[in-house]
Amino acid sequence: DAGVTQSPTHLIKTRGQHVTLRCSPISGHKSVSWYQQVLGQGPQFIFQYYEKEERGRGNFPDRFSARQFPNYSSELNVNALLLGDSALYLCASSLYLAGGGDTQYFGPGTRLTVL
Amino acid sequence: ELKVEQNPLFLSMQEGKNYTIYCNYSTTSDRLYWYRQDPGKSLESLFVLLSNGAVKQEGRLMASLDTKARLSTLHITAAVHDLSATYFCAVDPGSQGNLIFGKGTKLSVKP
């Protein structure tokens, strides 16, 4: 079975631009979470969606937004890019809301570089 | 502010040796996760610990959880080069799937 997939793999943008990152969860998984991993640090939680509704938001500015589609895939949008947005963006899916200790399975990530 | 602290952050060890990575967290959490990350790669789930006293083992790795002490350990037995990677622990304090990660422990196993 296919794991979590993300696109694109790599992306180079300039300051002020907008970016959209995409994620397809494991088949049957209804929860998708987004994380930002800056080089040398652990992933930092951005958003969680379950059944197309936002269920959690981390400490990120309003320039970051996301949505989940009826097929449970998800998009992460970042407006007005800053140099500090350069990071690996990870998508994770789980079967439920993870309240039962569900494992979150991570995708390969999108490497975003902002110049 | 919730903190998840791992130590050591860097660990260089010889093949065949044993060592333990520690993960302390500052708030109540009944579940703790261990992940492995190879350079340039994504995170691979290793263990999910769901209760106080939980112990799980897979190959040369064994993880345990003490929720009263807010401490988890990842013990490495007879290390081999293939275990070289960065290991992260994460807690889920609200049981909502919003994982809070430590900074990671970069393990290098040398012959």
Coordinates of C-alpha atoms in Angstrom, one line a residue:
Chain A
D1 CA 0.0 0.0 0.0
A2 CA 1.1 3.5 -0.7
G3 CA 2.3 5.6 2.2
V4 CA 1.8 9.3 2.7
T5 CA 2.7 11.2 -0.5
Q6 CA 3.7 14.8 -0.8
S7 CA 4.3 17.1 -3.7
P8 CA 6.4 18.8 -4.8
T9 CA 9.6 17.2 -3.4
H10 CA 11.6 20.4 -3.6
L11 CA 10.6 24.0 -4.2
I12 CA 12.5 27.3 -4.5
K13 CA 10.7 30.6 -4.0
T14 CA 11.6 34.2 -3.4
R15 CA 10.6 36.4 -0.5
G16 CA 7.0 37.6 -0.7
Q17 CA 5.8 34.8 -2.9
H18 CA 3.1 32.3 -2.2
V19 CA 3.4 28.5 -2.0
T20 CA 1.0 25.6 -1.9
L21 CA 2.1 22.2 -0.7
R22 CA 0.1 19.0 -1.2
C23 CA -0.4 15.9 0.8
S24 CA -2.2 12.6 0.2
P25 CA -2.8 10.5 3.3
I26 CA -2.6 6.7 3.6
S27 CA -5.8 5.2 2.2
G28 CA -8.4 5.1 4.9
H29 CA -6.7 7.7 7.1
K30 CA -9.0 10.6 7.9
S31 CA -6.6 12.8 9.9
V32 CA -3.8 14.9 8.4
S33 CA -1.3 17.0 10.3
W34 CA 1.3 19.4 9.0
Y35 CA 4.7 20.0 10.6
Q36 CA 7.6 22.3 9.9
Q37 CA 11.1 21.0 10.5
V38 CA 13.9 23.6 10.4
L39 CA 17.4 22.1 9.8
G40 CA 18.8 20.6 13.0
Q41 CA 15.5 20.8 15.0
G42 CA 12.6 18.6 15.7
P43 CA 9.4 19.0 13.7
Q44 CA 7.0 21.7 14.9
F45 CA 3.3 21.3 14.7
I46 CA 1.4 23.6 12.3
F47 CA -2.1 22.3 11.7
Q48 CA -4.3 19.2 12.1
Y49 CA -7.3 18.4 10.1
Y50 CA -9.8 15.7 10.7
E51 CA -12.9 15.0 8.5
K52 CA -12.2 18.3 6.7
E53 CA -12.3 20.4 9.8
E54 CA -9.4 22.1 11.5
R55 CA -8.9 20.4 14.9
G56 CA -5.6 22.0 16.0
R57 CA -3.3 24.9 15.2
G58 CA 0.2 25.5 16.3
N59 CA 1.9 28.8 17.0
F60 CA 2.3 30.0 13.4
P61 CA 1.3 33.3 11.9
D62 CA -1.8 33.8 9.8
R63 CA 0.3 33.6 6.7
F64 CA 0.0 29.8 7.1
S65 CA -3.3 28.2 6.2
A66 CA -4.5 24.8 5.3
R67 CA -7.5 22.8 4.2
Q68 CA -8.6 19.2 3.8
F69 CA -10.6 18.0 0.8
P70 CA -13.4 15.4 0.7
N71 CA -10.9 12.7 -0.3
Y72 CA -8.9 13.6 2.8
S73 CA -6.0 15.0 0.9
S74 CA -4.7 18.3 2.2
E75 CA -3.0 21.5 1.1
L76 CA -0.8 23.8 3.1
N77 CA -0.6 27.4 1.9
V78 CA 2.0 30.0 3.0
N79 CA 1.6 33.6 1.9
A80 CA 4.2 36.4 1.9
L81 CA 7.1 34.0 2.2
L82 CA 10.0 34.9 4.5
L83 CA 13.6 33.6 4.6
G84 CA 12.7 31.9 7.9
D85 CA 10.1 29.8 6.2
S86 CA 12.8 27.7 4.6
A87 CA 12.3 24.3 6.0
L88 CA 11.2 20.7 5.4
Y89 CA 7.4 20.6 5.5
L90 CA 6.1 17.2 6.7
C91 CA 2.7 15.8 6.3
A92 CA 1.5 13.0 8.6
S93 CA -1.7 11.0 8.5
S94 CA -3.4 8.8 11.1
L95 CA -6.5 6.8 11.2
Y96 CA -8.4 8.9 13.7
L97 CA -7.8 12.0 15.7
A98 CA -4.9 10.1 17.5
G99 CA -6.8 10.3 20.8
G100 CA -6.4 6.6 21.0
G101 CA -2.7 6.7 20.5
D102 CA -2.8 6.3 16.8
T103 CA 0.6 6.4 15.1
Q104 CA 1.1 9.3 12.8
Y105 CA 2.8 8.2 9.6
F106 CA 4.9 10.8 7.9
G107 CA 5.4 11.6 4.3
P108 CA 8.7 12.2 2.6
G109 CA 8.3 16.0 3.0
T110 CA 8.7 19.0 0.8
R111 CA 11.9 20.9 1.0
L112 CA 11.1 24.6 0.7
T113 CA 13.9 27.1 0.1
V114 CA 13.1 30.8 0.2
L115 CA 15.7 33.1 -1.4
Chain B
E1 CA 5.4 26.2 28.1
L2 CA 5.6 22.6 27.2
K3 CA 9.1 21.4 26.8
V4 CA 10.4 18.1 25.5
E5 CA 14.1 17.6 26.3
Q6 CA 16.3 14.9 24.9
N7 CA 19.8 14.1 26.0
P8 CA 22.3 13.7 24.8
L9 CA 21.8 15.7 21.6
F10 CA 24.8 14.1 20.0
L11 CA 26.1 10.6 20.7
S12 CA 29.0 8.9 19.1
M13 CA 29.4 5.3 20.1
Q14 CA 31.3 2.2 19.0
E15 CA 29.7 -0.9 17.6
G16 CA 28.8 -3.4 20.2
K17 CA 28.3 -0.9 23.0
N18 CA 25.2 -0.1 24.9
Y19 CA 23.7 3.3 25.5
T20 CA 20.5 5.1 26.6
I21 CA 18.9 8.2 25.2
Y22 CA 16.7 10.1 27.7
C23 CA 13.5 12.1 26.9
N24 CA 12.0 14.3 29.6
Y25 CA 8.8 16.3 29.2
S26 CA 7.3 19.0 31.3
T27 CA 3.6 18.3 31.3
T28 CA 1.3 15.4 31.7
S29 CA 1.1 13.0 28.7
D30 CA 0.0 9.4 28.7
R31 CA 1.5 8.7 25.3
L32 CA 4.9 9.1 24.0
Y33 CA 6.3 8.4 20.5
W34 CA 9.8 7.6 19.2
Y35 CA 10.8 8.3 15.6
R36 CA 13.9 7.7 13.6
Q37 CA 15.1 10.1 10.9
D38 CA 17.9 9.3 8.4
P39 CA 19.7 12.3 6.8
G40 CA 17.5 13.9 4.2
K41 CA 14.6 11.5 4.9
S42 CA 11.3 11.6 6.6
L43 CA 10.4 10.2 10.1
E44 CA 9.9 6.6 10.6
S45 CA 7.8 5.4 13.6
L46 CA 9.6 3.2 16.0
F47 CA 7.5 2.9 19.1
V48 CA 4.2 4.2 20.6
L49 CA 4.1 4.0 24.4
L50 CA 0.6 4.4 25.7
S51 CA 0.7 3.9 29.5
N52 CA 2.9 4.2 32.5
G53 CA 5.4 1.4 32.7
A54 CA 5.0 0.5 29.0
V55 CA 8.0 -1.2 27.5
K56 CA 8.5 -2.1 23.9
Q57 CA 11.4 -3.7 22.1
E58 CA 12.3 -4.1 18.4
G59 CA 15.6 -5.6 17.6
R60 CA 18.4 -3.7 19.4
L61 CA 16.1 -0.9 20.5
M62 CA 14.0 -0.9 23.6
A63 CA 11.8 2.0 24.8
S64 CA 10.1 2.5 28.1
L65 CA 7.8 5.1 29.7
D66 CA 7.5 6.4 33.2
T67 CA 4.6 8.9 33.2
K68 CA 5.0 9.8 36.8
A69 CA 8.6 10.9 36.3
R70 CA 7.7 12.3 32.8
L71 CA 10.6 10.3 31.4
S72 CA 11.1 7.9 28.5
T73 CA 14.2 6.1 27.6
L74 CA 15.4 4.5 24.4
H75 CA 18.0 1.9 25.1
I76 CA 20.4 0.7 22.4
T77 CA 21.9 -2.8 22.8
A78 CA 25.1 -3.8 21.0
A79 CA 25.0 -0.9 18.6
V80 CA 25.6 -1.5 14.9
H81 CA 26.4 1.1 12.2
D82 CA 22.9 0.8 10.7
L83 CA 21.4 2.4 13.8
S84 CA 23.2 5.7 12.9
A85 CA 20.4 8.3 12.6
T86 CA 18.6 11.0 14.5
Y87 CA 16.1 9.8 17.1
F88 CA 13.2 12.0 18.2
C89 CA 10.8 11.6 21.0
A90 CA 7.4 13.3 20.9
V91 CA 4.5 13.7 23.4
D92 CA 0.8 14.3 22.7
P93 CA -0.3 16.2 25.8
G94 CA -3.8 16.9 24.7
S95 CA -4.3 13.4 23.2
Q96 CA -5.3 15.2 20.1
G97 CA -2.5 14.3 17.8
N98 CA -0.6 17.6 18.1
L99 CA 2.8 16.1 18.7
I100 CA 5.5 18.1 20.5
F101 CA 8.9 16.9 19.5
G102 CA 12.3 17.0 21.2
K103 CA 15.3 18.4 19.4
G104 CA 16.5 14.9 18.5
T105 CA 19.5 12.9 19.4
K106 CA 22.0 12.4 16.6
L107 CA 23.5 9.0 16.9
S108 CA 26.7 7.9 15.1
V109 CA 27.8 4.4 15.5
K110 CA 31.4 3.8 14.5
P111 CA 33.2 0.5 13.8

